[in-house]
């Protein structure tokens, strides 16, 4: 009886093994296909990463080469010829082109270029804010106005890296408008704002120097 049971167990085991082998043969292609898909996806990721890095380096080299030009018009042409897909890089290049127009004493075209940054879909907001700030500065240098001061005030955000320089610029324009409109109170408010900014923890040394020189030039004492 024991030998019979042992024999039956062996036969059952062989049958199960045979069935398992047949099932494996039936579905083996699925395993192979899944393996190929995983391998292909891994290779695609590696290739995509390589292409992105190579493309980014090529664009970076083109930008660097363009900015090395001594002539603003040549730099503008070179920057404008670069094909760019990344919206943030596109915004950065537009900012550089605007800087070259300013360098070429063409503020009107610089303003037009800066305004194009706001139309770049997908670009981070801080690039658009920076472009707007530069636009307001250029427009204010041409003709200060209440609107420019108001727009600058709207860009002042707590914690923003641009806040100190925006506050400084707004104060200069405030003082300028106070002078043209003979508004002593407005000028004094601008002076107080600059003094406060001078002692602001996040104000850079370069900013402090500019503020100091301005305040001294309008007759303020050095104790601020």
mmCIF file of C-alpha atoms in Angstrom:
data_model
loop_
_atom_site.group_PDB
_atom_site.id
_atom_site.type_symbol
_atom_site.label_atom_id
_atom_site.label_comp_id
_atom_site.label_asym_id
_atom_site.label_seq_id
_atom_site.Cartn_x
_atom_site.Cartn_y
_atom_site.Cartn_z
ATOM 1 C CA UNK A 1 0.000 0.000 0.000
ATOM 2 C CA UNK A 2 2.844 2.314 0.777
ATOM 3 C CA UNK A 3 4.605 1.550 -2.516
ATOM 4 C CA UNK A 4 1.344 2.187 -4.389
ATOM 5 C CA UNK A 5 0.869 5.569 -2.727
ATOM 6 C CA UNK A 6 4.472 6.511 -3.436
ATOM 7 C CA UNK A 7 4.068 5.552 -7.078
ATOM 8 C CA UNK A 8 0.859 7.596 -7.385
ATOM 9 C CA UNK A 9 2.574 10.600 -5.753
ATOM 10 C CA UNK A 10 5.474 10.376 -8.209
ATOM 11 C CA UNK A 11 3.104 10.148 -11.164
ATOM 12 C CA UNK A 12 1.082 13.124 -9.880
ATOM 13 C CA UNK A 13 4.282 15.135 -9.451
ATOM 14 C CA UNK A 14 5.364 14.327 -13.004
ATOM 15 C CA UNK A 15 1.935 15.302 -14.327
ATOM 16 C CA UNK A 16 2.070 18.617 -12.460
ATOM 17 C CA UNK A 17 5.591 19.294 -13.715
ATOM 18 C CA UNK A 18 4.514 18.485 -17.261
ATOM 19 C CA UNK A 19 1.524 20.823 -16.982
ATOM 20 C CA UNK A 20 3.684 23.563 -15.493
ATOM 21 C CA UNK A 21 6.209 23.207 -18.296
ATOM 22 C CA UNK A 22 3.422 23.377 -20.903
ATOM 23 C CA UNK A 23 2.018 26.507 -19.219
ATOM 24 C CA UNK A 24 5.479 28.048 -19.152
ATOM 25 C CA UNK A 25 5.919 27.321 -22.875
ATOM 26 C CA UNK A 26 2.484 28.796 -23.537
ATOM 27 C CA UNK A 27 3.185 32.084 -21.723
ATOM 28 C CA UNK A 28 6.956 32.346 -22.089
ATOM 29 C CA UNK A 29 6.569 34.863 -24.911
ATOM 30 C CA UNK A 30 4.792 37.226 -22.510
ATOM 31 C CA UNK A 31 7.769 37.153 -20.157
ATOM 32 C CA UNK A 32 10.140 37.768 -23.060
ATOM 33 C CA UNK A 33 8.046 40.665 -24.386
ATOM 34 C CA UNK A 34 7.814 42.265 -20.936
ATOM 35 C CA UNK A 35 11.571 41.918 -20.552
ATOM 36 C CA UNK A 36 12.146 43.551 -23.942
ATOM 37 C CA UNK A 37 9.760 46.386 -23.075
ATOM 38 C CA UNK A 38 11.569 47.071 -19.804
ATOM 39 C CA UNK A 39 14.929 46.934 -21.536
ATOM 40 C CA UNK A 40 13.703 49.222 -24.302
ATOM 41 C CA UNK A 41 12.246 51.724 -21.835
ATOM 42 C CA UNK A 42 15.487 51.806 -19.874
ATOM 43 C CA UNK A 43 17.475 52.368 -23.063
ATOM 44 C CA UNK A 44 15.026 55.101 -24.161
ATOM 45 C CA UNK A 45 15.414 56.934 -20.844
ATOM 46 C CA UNK A 46 19.182 56.779 -21.071
ATOM 47 C CA UNK A 47 19.126 58.032 -24.650
ATOM 48 C CA UNK A 48 16.624 60.816 -23.870
ATOM 49 C CA UNK A 49 18.737 61.967 -20.947
ATOM 50 C CA UNK A 50 21.837 61.980 -23.132
ATOM 51 C CA UNK A 51 20.060 63.956 -25.868
ATOM 52 C CA UNK A 52 18.740 66.543 -23.363
ATOM 53 C CA UNK A 53 22.141 67.045 -21.756
ATOM 54 C CA UNK A 54 23.871 67.286 -25.139
ATOM 55 C CA UNK A 55 21.262 69.711 -26.464
ATOM 56 C CA UNK A 56 21.388 71.874 -23.326
ATOM 57 C CA UNK A 57 25.179 72.042 -23.518
ATOM 58 C CA UNK A 58 25.034 73.000 -27.199
ATOM 59 C CA UNK A 59 22.539 75.790 -26.484
ATOM 60 C CA UNK A 60 24.619 76.987 -23.529
ATOM 61 C CA UNK A 61 27.708 77.126 -25.752
ATOM 62 C CA UNK A 62 25.788 79.118 -28.379
ATOM 63 C CA UNK A 63 24.564 81.632 -25.788
ATOM 64 C CA UNK A 64 28.033 82.030 -24.296
ATOM 65 C CA UNK A 65 29.569 82.523 -27.734
ATOM 66 C CA UNK A 66 26.923 85.090 -28.687
ATOM 67 C CA UNK A 67 27.500 87.124 -25.508
ATOM 68 C CA UNK A 68 31.233 87.241 -26.173
ATOM 69 C CA UNK A 69 30.589 89.533 -29.146
ATOM 70 C CA UNK A 70 31.719 93.116 -28.636
ATOM 71 C CA UNK A 71 28.990 94.452 -30.934
ATOM 72 C CA UNK A 72 25.452 94.370 -29.460
ATOM 73 C CA UNK A 73 23.881 93.965 -32.908
ATOM 74 C CA UNK A 74 25.991 90.860 -33.576
ATOM 75 C CA UNK A 75 25.121 89.421 -30.164
ATOM 76 C CA UNK A 76 21.411 90.050 -30.786
ATOM 77 C CA UNK A 77 21.525 88.343 -34.194
ATOM 78 C CA UNK A 78 23.386 85.354 -32.754
ATOM 79 C CA UNK A 79 21.021 84.996 -29.784
ATOM 80 C CA UNK A 80 17.969 85.367 -31.997
ATOM 81 C CA UNK A 81 19.146 82.569 -34.299
ATOM 82 C CA UNK A 82 19.266 79.934 -31.537
ATOM 83 C CA UNK A 83 16.498 77.336 -31.755
ATOM 84 C CA UNK A 84 15.089 76.772 -28.251
ATOM 85 C CA UNK A 85 12.271 74.504 -27.047
ATOM 86 C CA UNK A 86 12.559 74.991 -23.281
ATOM 87 C CA UNK A 87 10.346 77.969 -22.270
ATOM 88 C CA UNK A 88 12.588 79.025 -19.369
ATOM 89 C CA UNK A 89 15.700 79.055 -21.547
ATOM 90 C CA UNK A 90 13.730 80.965 -24.170
ATOM 91 C CA UNK A 91 12.823 83.561 -21.517
ATOM 92 C CA UNK A 92 16.457 83.854 -20.415
ATOM 93 C CA UNK A 93 17.593 84.420 -24.002
ATOM 94 C CA UNK A 94 14.929 87.111 -24.462
ATOM 95 C CA UNK A 95 16.228 88.827 -21.323
ATOM 96 C CA UNK A 96 19.749 88.719 -22.746
ATOM 97 C CA UNK A 97 18.575 90.128 -26.078
ATOM 98 C CA UNK A 98 16.830 92.982 -24.256
ATOM 99 C CA UNK A 99 20.051 93.682 -22.337
ATOM 100 C CA UNK A 100 21.940 93.905 -25.627
ATOM 101 C CA UNK A 101 19.372 96.385 -26.995
ATOM 102 C CA UNK A 102 19.852 98.501 -23.865
ATOM 103 C CA UNK A 103 23.603 98.249 -24.350
ATOM 104 C CA UNK A 104 23.052 99.504 -27.912
ATOM 105 C CA UNK A 105 21.077 102.526 -26.586
ATOM 106 C CA UNK A 106 17.798 101.209 -27.978
ATOM 107 C CA UNK A 107 15.465 101.144 -24.944
ATOM 108 C CA UNK A 108 12.306 101.025 -27.069
ATOM 109 C CA UNK A 109 13.311 97.747 -28.706
ATOM 110 C CA UNK A 110 14.519 96.420 -25.353
ATOM 111 C CA UNK A 111 11.060 97.120 -23.902
ATOM 112 C CA UNK A 112 9.377 95.358 -26.836
ATOM 113 C CA UNK A 113 11.607 92.298 -26.327
ATOM 114 C CA UNK A 114 10.979 92.214 -22.572
ATOM 115 C CA UNK A 115 7.224 92.312 -23.118
ATOM 116 C CA UNK A 116 7.546 89.195 -25.286
ATOM 117 C CA UNK A 117 8.671 87.223 -22.211
ATOM 118 C CA UNK A 118 5.164 87.431 -20.733
ATOM 119 C CA UNK A 119 3.837 85.676 -23.859
ATOM 120 C CA UNK A 120 6.071 82.606 -23.495
ATOM 121 C CA UNK A 121 3.811 79.720 -22.490
ATOM 122 C CA UNK A 122 5.277 77.546 -19.746
ATOM 123 C CA UNK A 123 7.938 79.998 -18.584
ATOM 124 C CA UNK A 124 8.241 80.323 -14.795
ATOM 125 C CA UNK A 125 6.554 83.372 -13.288
ATOM 126 C CA UNK A 126 9.753 84.795 -11.791
ATOM 127 C CA UNK A 127 11.192 85.209 -15.312
ATOM 128 C CA UNK A 128 8.061 87.120 -16.312
ATOM 129 C CA UNK A 129 8.249 89.241 -13.143
ATOM 130 C CA UNK A 130 11.900 90.027 -13.835
ATOM 131 C CA UNK A 131 11.056 91.018 -17.423
ATOM 132 C CA UNK A 132 8.226 93.252 -16.178
ATOM 133 C CA UNK A 133 10.528 94.876 -13.625
ATOM 134 C CA UNK A 134 13.141 95.616 -16.301
ATOM 135 C CA UNK A 135 10.393 96.976 -18.567
ATOM 136 C CA UNK A 136 9.173 99.359 -15.855
ATOM 137 C CA UNK A 137 12.721 100.549 -15.166
ATOM 138 C CA UNK A 138 13.308 101.343 -18.842
ATOM 139 C CA UNK A 139 9.930 103.044 -19.191
ATOM 140 C CA UNK A 140 10.534 104.989 -15.969
ATOM 141 C CA UNK A 141 13.909 106.172 -17.223
ATOM 142 C CA UNK A 142 12.183 107.511 -20.331
ATOM 143 C CA UNK A 143 9.325 109.145 -18.400
ATOM 144 C CA UNK A 144 8.458 108.407 -14.751
ATOM 145 C CA UNK A 145 4.749 108.107 -13.997
ATOM 146 C CA UNK A 146 2.335 107.196 -11.241
ATOM 147 C CA UNK A 147 1.433 104.011 -13.108
ATOM 148 C CA UNK A 148 5.034 102.818 -13.174
ATOM 149 C CA UNK A 149 5.363 103.389 -9.422
ATOM 150 C CA UNK A 150 2.079 101.549 -8.855
ATOM 151 C CA UNK A 151 3.168 98.619 -11.052
ATOM 152 C CA UNK A 152 6.504 98.429 -9.229
ATOM 153 C CA UNK A 153 4.677 98.371 -5.913
ATOM 154 C CA UNK A 154 2.635 95.420 -7.192
ATOM 155 C CA UNK A 155 5.827 93.445 -7.781
ATOM 156 C CA UNK A 156 6.993 93.780 -4.174
ATOM 157 C CA UNK A 157 6.423 90.374 -2.594
ATOM 158 C CA UNK A 158 7.724 89.311 0.811
ATOM 159 C CA UNK A 159 10.534 86.805 0.446
ATOM 160 C CA UNK A 160 11.092 87.474 -3.262
ATOM 161 C CA UNK A 161 14.767 87.876 -4.242
ATOM 162 C CA UNK A 162 13.738 90.877 -6.353
ATOM 163 C CA UNK A 163 12.043 92.779 -3.515
ATOM 164 C CA UNK A 164 15.065 94.835 -2.296
ATOM 165 C CA UNK A 165 16.004 96.080 -5.778
ATOM 166 C CA UNK A 166 12.340 96.800 -6.635
ATOM 167 C CA UNK A 167 11.900 98.808 -3.442
ATOM 168 C CA UNK A 168 15.056 100.746 -4.186
ATOM 169 C CA UNK A 169 13.967 101.524 -7.756
ATOM 170 C CA UNK A 170 10.459 102.517 -6.649
ATOM 171 C CA UNK A 171 11.937 104.965 -4.131
ATOM 172 C CA UNK A 172 14.049 106.637 -6.827
ATOM 173 C CA UNK A 173 10.995 107.074 -9.047
ATOM 174 C CA UNK A 174 8.949 108.304 -6.091
ATOM 175 C CA UNK A 175 11.588 110.931 -5.372
ATOM 176 C CA UNK A 176 11.728 111.928 -9.041
ATOM 177 C CA UNK A 177 7.941 112.377 -9.236
ATOM 178 C CA UNK A 178 7.951 114.340 -5.981
ATOM 179 C CA UNK A 179 10.556 116.675 -7.450
ATOM 180 C CA UNK A 180 8.683 117.335 -10.667
ATOM 181 C CA UNK A 181 5.392 117.851 -8.824
ATOM 182 C CA UNK A 182 6.925 119.833 -5.950
ATOM 183 C CA UNK A 183 5.617 117.310 -3.439
ATOM 184 C CA UNK A 184 7.961 117.545 -0.495
ATOM 185 C CA UNK A 185 6.081 114.900 1.498
ATOM 186 C CA UNK A 186 6.486 112.385 -1.295
ATOM 187 C CA UNK A 187 10.193 113.065 -1.544
ATOM 188 C CA UNK A 188 10.574 112.633 2.194
ATOM 189 C CA UNK A 189 8.671 109.350 2.049
ATOM 190 C CA UNK A 190 11.048 108.118 -0.671
ATOM 191 C CA UNK A 191 14.052 109.158 1.428
ATOM 192 C CA UNK A 192 12.680 107.345 4.488
ATOM 193 C CA UNK A 193 12.049 104.255 2.377
ATOM 194 C CA UNK A 194 15.646 104.283 1.126
ATOM 195 C CA UNK A 195 16.996 104.659 4.649
ATOM 196 C CA UNK A 196 14.872 101.753 5.807
ATOM 197 C CA UNK A 197 16.049 99.682 2.855
ATOM 198 C CA UNK A 198 19.669 100.580 3.643
ATOM 199 C CA UNK A 199 19.259 98.863 7.015
ATOM 200 C CA UNK A 200 17.283 95.961 5.584
ATOM 201 C CA UNK A 201 18.953 92.610 6.344
ATOM 202 C CA UNK A 202 18.655 91.339 2.774
ATOM 203 C CA UNK A 203 20.019 94.485 1.116
ATOM 204 C CA UNK A 204 23.289 93.755 -0.681
ATOM 205 C CA UNK A 205 26.452 95.782 -0.201
ATOM 206 C CA UNK A 206 26.191 97.111 -3.758
ATOM 207 C CA UNK A 207 22.678 98.344 -3.059
ATOM 208 C CA UNK A 208 23.764 99.962 0.188
ATOM 209 C CA UNK A 209 26.534 101.787 -1.668
ATOM 210 C CA UNK A 210 24.108 103.082 -4.322
ATOM 211 C CA UNK A 211 21.606 104.201 -1.701
ATOM 212 C CA UNK A 212 24.303 105.878 0.349
ATOM 213 C CA UNK A 213 25.645 107.774 -2.651
ATOM 214 C CA UNK A 214 22.165 108.897 -3.665
ATOM 215 C CA UNK A 215 21.241 110.099 -0.189
ATOM 216 C CA UNK A 216 24.514 111.960 0.173
ATOM 217 C CA UNK A 217 24.021 113.552 -3.250
ATOM 218 C CA UNK A 218 20.698 115.076 -2.136
ATOM 219 C CA UNK A 219 22.180 116.419 1.076
ATOM 220 C CA UNK A 220 21.246 113.750 3.599
ATOM 221 C CA UNK A 221 23.614 113.136 6.473
ATOM 222 C CA UNK A 222 25.657 109.956 6.674
ATOM 223 C CA UNK A 223 23.849 108.790 9.825
ATOM 224 C CA UNK A 224 21.283 106.428 8.356
#
